[in-house]
Coordinates of C-alpha atoms in Angstrom, one line a residue:
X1 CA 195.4 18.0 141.6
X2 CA 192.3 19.3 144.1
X3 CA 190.8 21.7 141.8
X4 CA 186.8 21.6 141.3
X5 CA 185.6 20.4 138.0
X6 CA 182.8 22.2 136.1
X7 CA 181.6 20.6 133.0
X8 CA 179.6 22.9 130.3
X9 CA 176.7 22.0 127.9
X10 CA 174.9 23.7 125.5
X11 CA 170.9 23.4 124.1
X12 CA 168.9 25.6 121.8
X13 CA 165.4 26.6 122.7
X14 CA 162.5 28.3 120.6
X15 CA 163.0 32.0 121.1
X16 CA 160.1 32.5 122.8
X17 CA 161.4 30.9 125.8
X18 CA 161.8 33.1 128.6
X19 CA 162.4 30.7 131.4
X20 CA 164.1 27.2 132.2
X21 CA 163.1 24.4 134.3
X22 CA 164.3 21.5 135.3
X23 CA 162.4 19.3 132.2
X24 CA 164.2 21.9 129.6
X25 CA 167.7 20.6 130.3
X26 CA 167.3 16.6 130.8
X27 CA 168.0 15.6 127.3
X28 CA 169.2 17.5 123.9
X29 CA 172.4 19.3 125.4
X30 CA 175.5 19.5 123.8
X31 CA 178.2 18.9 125.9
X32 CA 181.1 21.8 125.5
X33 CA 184.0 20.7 128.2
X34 CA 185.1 21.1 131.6
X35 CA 187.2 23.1 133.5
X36 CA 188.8 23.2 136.5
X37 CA 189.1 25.9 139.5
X38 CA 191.0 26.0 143.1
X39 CA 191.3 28.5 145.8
X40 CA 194.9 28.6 146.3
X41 CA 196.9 28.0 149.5
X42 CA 198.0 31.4 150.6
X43 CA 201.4 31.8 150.1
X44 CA 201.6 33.0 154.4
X45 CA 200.0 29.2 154.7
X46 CA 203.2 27.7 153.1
X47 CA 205.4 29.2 155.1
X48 CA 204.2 29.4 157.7
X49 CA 203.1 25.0 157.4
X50 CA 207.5 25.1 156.9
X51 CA 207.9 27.3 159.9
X52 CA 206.2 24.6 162.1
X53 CA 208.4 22.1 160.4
X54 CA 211.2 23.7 161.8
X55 CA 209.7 24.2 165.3
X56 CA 209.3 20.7 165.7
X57 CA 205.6 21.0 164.9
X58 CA 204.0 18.6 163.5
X59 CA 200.6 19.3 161.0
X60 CA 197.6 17.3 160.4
X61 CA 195.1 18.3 158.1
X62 CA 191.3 16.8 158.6
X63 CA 188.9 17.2 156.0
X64 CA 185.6 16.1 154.8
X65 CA 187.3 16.0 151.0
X66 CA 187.9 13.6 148.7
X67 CA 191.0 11.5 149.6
X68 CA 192.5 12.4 146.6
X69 CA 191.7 16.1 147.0
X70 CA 193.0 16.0 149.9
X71 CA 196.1 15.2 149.2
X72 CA 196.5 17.0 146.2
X73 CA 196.0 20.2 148.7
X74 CA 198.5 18.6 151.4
X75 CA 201.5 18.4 149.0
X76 CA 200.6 22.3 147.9
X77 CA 200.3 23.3 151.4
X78 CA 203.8 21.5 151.8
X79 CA 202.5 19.2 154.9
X80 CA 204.4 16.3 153.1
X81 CA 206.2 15.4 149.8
X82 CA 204.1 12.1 149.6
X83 CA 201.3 12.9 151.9
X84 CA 200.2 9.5 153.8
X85 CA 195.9 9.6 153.6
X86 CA 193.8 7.9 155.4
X87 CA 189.8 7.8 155.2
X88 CA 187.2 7.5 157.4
X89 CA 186.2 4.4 156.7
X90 CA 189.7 3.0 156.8
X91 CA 190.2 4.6 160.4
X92 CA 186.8 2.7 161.6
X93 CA 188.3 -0.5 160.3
X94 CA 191.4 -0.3 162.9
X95 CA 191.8 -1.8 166.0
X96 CA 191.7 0.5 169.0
X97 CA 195.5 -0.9 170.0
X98 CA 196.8 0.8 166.3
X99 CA 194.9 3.6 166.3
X100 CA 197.0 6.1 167.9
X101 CA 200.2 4.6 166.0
X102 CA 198.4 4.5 162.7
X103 CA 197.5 8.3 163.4
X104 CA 200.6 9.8 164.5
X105 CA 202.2 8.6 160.9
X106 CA 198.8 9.8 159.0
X107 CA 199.8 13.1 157.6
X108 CA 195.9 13.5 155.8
X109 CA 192.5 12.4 156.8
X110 CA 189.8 12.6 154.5
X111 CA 186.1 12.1 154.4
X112 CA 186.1 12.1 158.1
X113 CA 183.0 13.0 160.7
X114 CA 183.2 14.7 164.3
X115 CA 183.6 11.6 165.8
X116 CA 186.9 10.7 163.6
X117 CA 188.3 14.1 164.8
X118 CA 187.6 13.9 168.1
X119 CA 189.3 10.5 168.2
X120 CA 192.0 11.5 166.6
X121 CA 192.9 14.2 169.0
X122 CA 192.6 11.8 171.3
X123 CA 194.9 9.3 170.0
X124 CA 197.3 11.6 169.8
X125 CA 197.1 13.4 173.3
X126 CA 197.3 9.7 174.4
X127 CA 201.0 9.7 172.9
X128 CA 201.8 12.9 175.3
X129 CA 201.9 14.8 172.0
X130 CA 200.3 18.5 172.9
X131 CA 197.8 19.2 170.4
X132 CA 196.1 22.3 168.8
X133 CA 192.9 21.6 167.0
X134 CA 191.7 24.1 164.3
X135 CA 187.8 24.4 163.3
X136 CA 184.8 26.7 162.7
X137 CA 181.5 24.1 162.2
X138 CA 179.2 23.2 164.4
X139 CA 180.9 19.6 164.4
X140 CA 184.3 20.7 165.1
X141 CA 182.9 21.8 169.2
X142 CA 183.8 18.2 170.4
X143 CA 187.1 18.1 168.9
X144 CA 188.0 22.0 169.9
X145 CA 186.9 21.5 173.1
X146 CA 189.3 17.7 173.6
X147 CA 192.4 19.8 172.1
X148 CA 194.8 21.2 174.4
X149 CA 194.6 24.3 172.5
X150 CA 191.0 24.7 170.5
X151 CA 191.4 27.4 168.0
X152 CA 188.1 28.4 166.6
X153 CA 187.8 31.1 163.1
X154 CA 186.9 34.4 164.1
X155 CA 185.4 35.4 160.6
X156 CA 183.2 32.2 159.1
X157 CA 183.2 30.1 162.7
X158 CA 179.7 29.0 163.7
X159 CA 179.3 30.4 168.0
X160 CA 179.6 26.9 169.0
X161 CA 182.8 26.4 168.0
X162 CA 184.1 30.0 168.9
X163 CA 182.3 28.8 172.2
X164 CA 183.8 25.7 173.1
X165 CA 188.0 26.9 171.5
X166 CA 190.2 28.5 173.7
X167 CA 191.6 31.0 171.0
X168 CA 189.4 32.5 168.0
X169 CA 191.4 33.5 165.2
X170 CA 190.0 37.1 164.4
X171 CA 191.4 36.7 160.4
X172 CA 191.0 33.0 160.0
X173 CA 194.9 32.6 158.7
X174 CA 196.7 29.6 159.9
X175 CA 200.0 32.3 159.7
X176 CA 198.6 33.6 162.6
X177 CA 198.4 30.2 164.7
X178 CA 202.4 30.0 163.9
X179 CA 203.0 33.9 165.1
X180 CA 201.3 33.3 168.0
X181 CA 204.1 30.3 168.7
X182 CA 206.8 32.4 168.0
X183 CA 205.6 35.2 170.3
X184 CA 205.0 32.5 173.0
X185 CA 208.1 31.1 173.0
X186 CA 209.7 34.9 173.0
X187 CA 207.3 35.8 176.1
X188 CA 208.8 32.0 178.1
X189 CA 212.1 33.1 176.6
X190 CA 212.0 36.7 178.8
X191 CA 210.2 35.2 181.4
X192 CA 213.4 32.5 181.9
X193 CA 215.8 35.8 181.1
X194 CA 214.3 38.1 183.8
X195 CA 214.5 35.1 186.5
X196 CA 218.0 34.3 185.3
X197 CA 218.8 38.1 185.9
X198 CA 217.2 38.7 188.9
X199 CA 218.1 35.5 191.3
X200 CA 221.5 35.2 191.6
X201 CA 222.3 39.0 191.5
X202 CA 220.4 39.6 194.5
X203 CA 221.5 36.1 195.6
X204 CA 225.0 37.6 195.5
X205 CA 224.2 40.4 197.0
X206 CA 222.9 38.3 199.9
X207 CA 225.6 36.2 199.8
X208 CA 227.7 38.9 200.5
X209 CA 226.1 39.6 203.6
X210 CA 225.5 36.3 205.4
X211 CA 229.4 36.0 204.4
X212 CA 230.4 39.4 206.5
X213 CA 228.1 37.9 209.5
X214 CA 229.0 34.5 209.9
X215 CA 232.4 35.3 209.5
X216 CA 232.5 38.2 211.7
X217 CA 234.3 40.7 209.4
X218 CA 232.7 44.1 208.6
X219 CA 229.9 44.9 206.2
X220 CA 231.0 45.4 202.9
X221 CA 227.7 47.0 202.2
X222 CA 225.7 49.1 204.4
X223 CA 222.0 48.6 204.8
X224 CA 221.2 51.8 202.9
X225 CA 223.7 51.0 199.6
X226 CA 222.0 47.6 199.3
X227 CA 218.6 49.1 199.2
X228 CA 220.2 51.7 196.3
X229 CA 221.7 48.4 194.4
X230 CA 218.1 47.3 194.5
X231 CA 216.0 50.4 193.7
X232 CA 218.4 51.3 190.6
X233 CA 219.0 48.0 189.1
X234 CA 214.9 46.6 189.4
X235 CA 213.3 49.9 188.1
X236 CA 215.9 49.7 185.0
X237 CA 217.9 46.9 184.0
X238 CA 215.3 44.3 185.9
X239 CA 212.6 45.5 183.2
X240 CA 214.2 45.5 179.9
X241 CA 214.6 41.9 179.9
X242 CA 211.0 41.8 179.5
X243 CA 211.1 43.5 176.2
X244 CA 213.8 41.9 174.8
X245 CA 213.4 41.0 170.8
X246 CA 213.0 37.0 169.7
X247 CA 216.7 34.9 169.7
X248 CA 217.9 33.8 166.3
X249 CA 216.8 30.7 165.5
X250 CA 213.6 30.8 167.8
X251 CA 211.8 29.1 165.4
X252 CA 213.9 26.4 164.6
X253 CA 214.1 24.6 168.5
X254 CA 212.0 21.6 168.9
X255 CA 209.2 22.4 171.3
X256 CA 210.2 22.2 175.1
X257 CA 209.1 18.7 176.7
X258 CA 205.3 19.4 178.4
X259 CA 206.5 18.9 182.1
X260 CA 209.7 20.8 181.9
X261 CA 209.1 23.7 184.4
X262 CA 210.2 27.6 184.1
X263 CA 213.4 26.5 185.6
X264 CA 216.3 24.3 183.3
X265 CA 219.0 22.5 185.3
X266 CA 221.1 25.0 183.2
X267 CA 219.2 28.1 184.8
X268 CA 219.5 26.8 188.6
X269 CA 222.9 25.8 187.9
X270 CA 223.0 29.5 186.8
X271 CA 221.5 31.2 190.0
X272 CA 223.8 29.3 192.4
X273 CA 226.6 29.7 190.3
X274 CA 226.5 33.4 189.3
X275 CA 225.3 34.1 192.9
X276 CA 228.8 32.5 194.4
X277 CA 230.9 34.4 191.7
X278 CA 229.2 37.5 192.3
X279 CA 229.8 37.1 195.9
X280 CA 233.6 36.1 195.7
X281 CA 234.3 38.9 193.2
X282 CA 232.7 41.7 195.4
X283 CA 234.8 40.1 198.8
X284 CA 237.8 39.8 196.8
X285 CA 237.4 43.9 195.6
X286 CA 236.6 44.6 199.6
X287 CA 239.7 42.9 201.1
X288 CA 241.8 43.8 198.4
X289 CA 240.8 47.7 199.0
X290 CA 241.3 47.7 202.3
X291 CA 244.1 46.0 201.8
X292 CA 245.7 48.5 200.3
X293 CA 245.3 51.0 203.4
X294 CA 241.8 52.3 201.9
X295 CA 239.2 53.4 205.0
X296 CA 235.9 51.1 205.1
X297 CA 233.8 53.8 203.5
X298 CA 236.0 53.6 200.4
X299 CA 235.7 50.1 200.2
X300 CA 232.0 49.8 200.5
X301 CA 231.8 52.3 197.9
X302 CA 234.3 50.1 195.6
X303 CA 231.8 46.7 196.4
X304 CA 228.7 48.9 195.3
X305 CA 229.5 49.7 192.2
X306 CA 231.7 45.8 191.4
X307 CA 228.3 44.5 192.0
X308 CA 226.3 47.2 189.3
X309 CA 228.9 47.0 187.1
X310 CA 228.9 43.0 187.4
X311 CA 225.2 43.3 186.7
X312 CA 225.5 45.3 183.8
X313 CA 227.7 43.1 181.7
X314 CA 225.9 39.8 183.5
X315 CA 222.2 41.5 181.7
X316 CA 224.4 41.1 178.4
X317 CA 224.7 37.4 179.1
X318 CA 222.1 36.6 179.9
X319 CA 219.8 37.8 176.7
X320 CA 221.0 35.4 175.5
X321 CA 220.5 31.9 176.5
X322 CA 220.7 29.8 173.7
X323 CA 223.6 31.4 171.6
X324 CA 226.2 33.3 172.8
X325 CA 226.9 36.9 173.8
X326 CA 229.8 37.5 171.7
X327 CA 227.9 39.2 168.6
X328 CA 227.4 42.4 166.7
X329 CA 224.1 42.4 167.8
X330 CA 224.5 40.8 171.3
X331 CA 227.3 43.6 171.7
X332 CA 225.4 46.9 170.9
X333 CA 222.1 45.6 172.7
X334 CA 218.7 47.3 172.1
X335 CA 217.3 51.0 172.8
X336 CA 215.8 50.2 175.9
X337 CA 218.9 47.9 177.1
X338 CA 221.3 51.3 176.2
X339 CA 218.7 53.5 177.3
X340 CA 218.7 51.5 181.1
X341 CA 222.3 50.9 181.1
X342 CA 222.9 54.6 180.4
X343 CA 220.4 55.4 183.5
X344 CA 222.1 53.3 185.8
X345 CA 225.5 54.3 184.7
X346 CA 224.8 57.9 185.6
X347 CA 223.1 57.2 188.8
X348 CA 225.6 55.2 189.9
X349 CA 228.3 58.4 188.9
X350 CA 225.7 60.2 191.1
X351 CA 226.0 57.9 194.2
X352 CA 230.2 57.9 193.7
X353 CA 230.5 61.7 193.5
X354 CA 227.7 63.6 193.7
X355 CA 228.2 65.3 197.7
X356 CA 224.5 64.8 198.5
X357 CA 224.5 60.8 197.5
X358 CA 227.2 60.6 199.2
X359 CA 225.7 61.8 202.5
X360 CA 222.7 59.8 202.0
X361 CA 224.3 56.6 201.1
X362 CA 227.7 57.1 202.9
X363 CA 229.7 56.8 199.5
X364 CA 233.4 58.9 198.9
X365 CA 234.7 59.2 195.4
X366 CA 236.7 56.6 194.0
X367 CA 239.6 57.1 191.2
X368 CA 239.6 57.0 187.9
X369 CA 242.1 54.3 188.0
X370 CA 239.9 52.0 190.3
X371 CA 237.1 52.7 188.0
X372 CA 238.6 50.9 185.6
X373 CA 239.9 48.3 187.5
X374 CA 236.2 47.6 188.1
X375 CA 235.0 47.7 184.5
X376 CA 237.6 44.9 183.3
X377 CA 236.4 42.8 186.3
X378 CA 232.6 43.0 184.9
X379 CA 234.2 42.4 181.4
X380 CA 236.0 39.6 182.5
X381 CA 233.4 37.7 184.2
X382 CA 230.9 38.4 181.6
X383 CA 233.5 36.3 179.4
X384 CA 233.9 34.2 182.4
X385 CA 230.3 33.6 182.0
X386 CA 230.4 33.1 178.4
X387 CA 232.4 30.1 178.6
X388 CA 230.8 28.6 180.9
X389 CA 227.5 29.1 179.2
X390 CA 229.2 27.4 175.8
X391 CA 230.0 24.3 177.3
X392 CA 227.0 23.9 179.8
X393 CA 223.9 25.1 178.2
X394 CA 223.5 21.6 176.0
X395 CA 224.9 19.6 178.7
X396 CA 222.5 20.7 181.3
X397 CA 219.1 21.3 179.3
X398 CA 216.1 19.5 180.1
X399 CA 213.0 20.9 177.8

């Protein structure tokens, strides 16, 4: 069951004996029993050994133990129902050809030296498997050092291993290993979120104006109102992606593929695609304004705010790329998502009707009723965009 055995003897002595030696207890001694002791798996360790299990992570353990210790600990630990051992010496007698086989479907290896773990790593990186090698002897430098990711203990960990890791865990708890997977897949998660915002809403925006010039038709955007666009939307809404809490459910995707870049077919696909929308949507508002007999500075002004308000709802979209929009959660959004979207709302309120925007950026006030003519048009291609996300996003992944 992995627990230490003590056994316990007894032997009188004359009573003037005030010390014992070795001589004193080789013969006449009673035996009394045994017990048996164990240093639990912390309860975090469990977990957090079934968190990984959901990631897609896969979890060795490598120890100098017992074989049967071992694997009395594995089960504990949950690393498998029937944990599959293998010793050293079994691992020496294996041909090279089945050695990286043999230890991909090894869940336990005991009574192992540097040298096994260092070959083991190595079997396994030759599968294209990433791996993340924990340690804190001496010994373990060669196999921290090989792993992709060598974490070294912070607290018992010799210098040479805290030397040759690339991470030192400062309270020596494997729960921390698994928090910093889940934060790293939050951080790539934003990272994908804040491109997926930013590209094809200035890529509209652009659009937009290579439209007006090769086809000869007049701005719908001056100079000055696209530089506003910019300055409001990047100081506000273009930062809180960054912040954004974990996805439900970030735990349980398999780990991305190893060359799959920051860029999915899905979020390309994206960038040209929400760049062309946002650029027929903001023509379609300018000819239809002046359309209706509106003068060209009305117009512009309409465009403006199409393409913040088409920005707005797209920023609710887009926090979510692996679920949809169309929650509780996703809905209400975060402080600093209301606290941005309230900033932009009344600076863009500013720039419609506030006399001195409108004589720096050229803008007239528009009516109420166009107002919201503009707000269902950002509601209904956030929706748009919804549907499109539900029956693309699996289709078109690629990590």
């Amino acid at each position: 069951e992995g627990e230490r055995v003590l056994g316990f003897a007894a032997k009188y002595v004359g009573e003037g004996k005030t010390s014992l030696d070795f001589a004193d207890v080789e013969k006449g001694l009673v035996f009394l029993g045994i017990c048996g002791f164990i240093d639990p798996p912390r309860e975090e360790a469990r977990r957090a050994i079934a968190e990984c299990h959901g990631a897609g992570i896969t979890v060795k353990m490598i120890t100098g133990d017992h074989a049967a210790t071992a694997q009395a600990i594995a089960r504990q630990l949950g690393i498998a129902d029937s944990p599959k051992v293998l010793t050293g010496h079994e691992l020496d007698r294996l041909p090279e050809a089945e050695f990286p086989e043999v230890v991909a479907g090894t869940d336990v290896f005991a009574r192992t030296s540097p040298e096994h773990k260092l070959r083991i790593v190595r079997a396994l990186q030759s599968q294209g498997r990433i791996v993340a090698m924990t340690g804190d002897g001496v010994n373990d430098a060669p196999a921290l050092k090989q792993a992709n990711v060598g974490v070294a203990m912070g607290i018992k960990g010799t210098e040479a291993s805290k030397e040759a890791a690339e991470m030192v865990l400062m309270d020596d708890n494997f729960a921390s290993i698994v928090s910093a997977v889940h934060e790293g897949r939050t951080v790539h998660d934003n990272i994908r979120k804040v491109v997926a915002w930013t590209l094809p809403t200035n890529g509209g925006e652009a659009l937009t104006v290579i439209a007006a010039i090769l086809f000869g038709f007049a701005m719908p955007m001056t100079p000055v109102q696209i530089l506003w666009i910019n300055l409001i939307l990047a100081a506000t809404l273009g930062l809180v992606l960054a912040f954004e809490p974990p996805e439900p459910g970030v735990m349980a995707r398999p780990p991305r593929r190893a060359d799959s870049g920051l860029l999915t077919r899905f979020l390309a696909w994206r960038i040209v695609f929400v760049s062309v929308l946002f650029m027929a949507l903001s023509l379609a508002m300018f000819f239809w304004t002046l359309g209706r007999g509106n003068d060209l500075a009305y117009a512009r002004t309409m465009v403006v705010n199409l393409l913040v308000v088409l920005e707005i709802f797209y920023l609710f979209s887009v926090r979510y790329l692996h679920m949809t929009s169309f929650t509780l959660t996703g809905v209400k959004g975060t402080g600093p998502v209301l606290g941005a979207v309230g900033i932009v709302v009344a600076a863009q309120l500013a720039f419609t009707y506030l006399p001195l925007m409108q004589v720096i950026f050229g803008s007239v006030p528009i009516s109420v009723a166009d107002g919201l003519v503009i707000v269902v048009v950002g509601a209904l291609s956030m929706a748009f965009l919804e549907v499109e996300k539900h029956f693309l996003r699996d289709r078109l992944a690629d990590d």
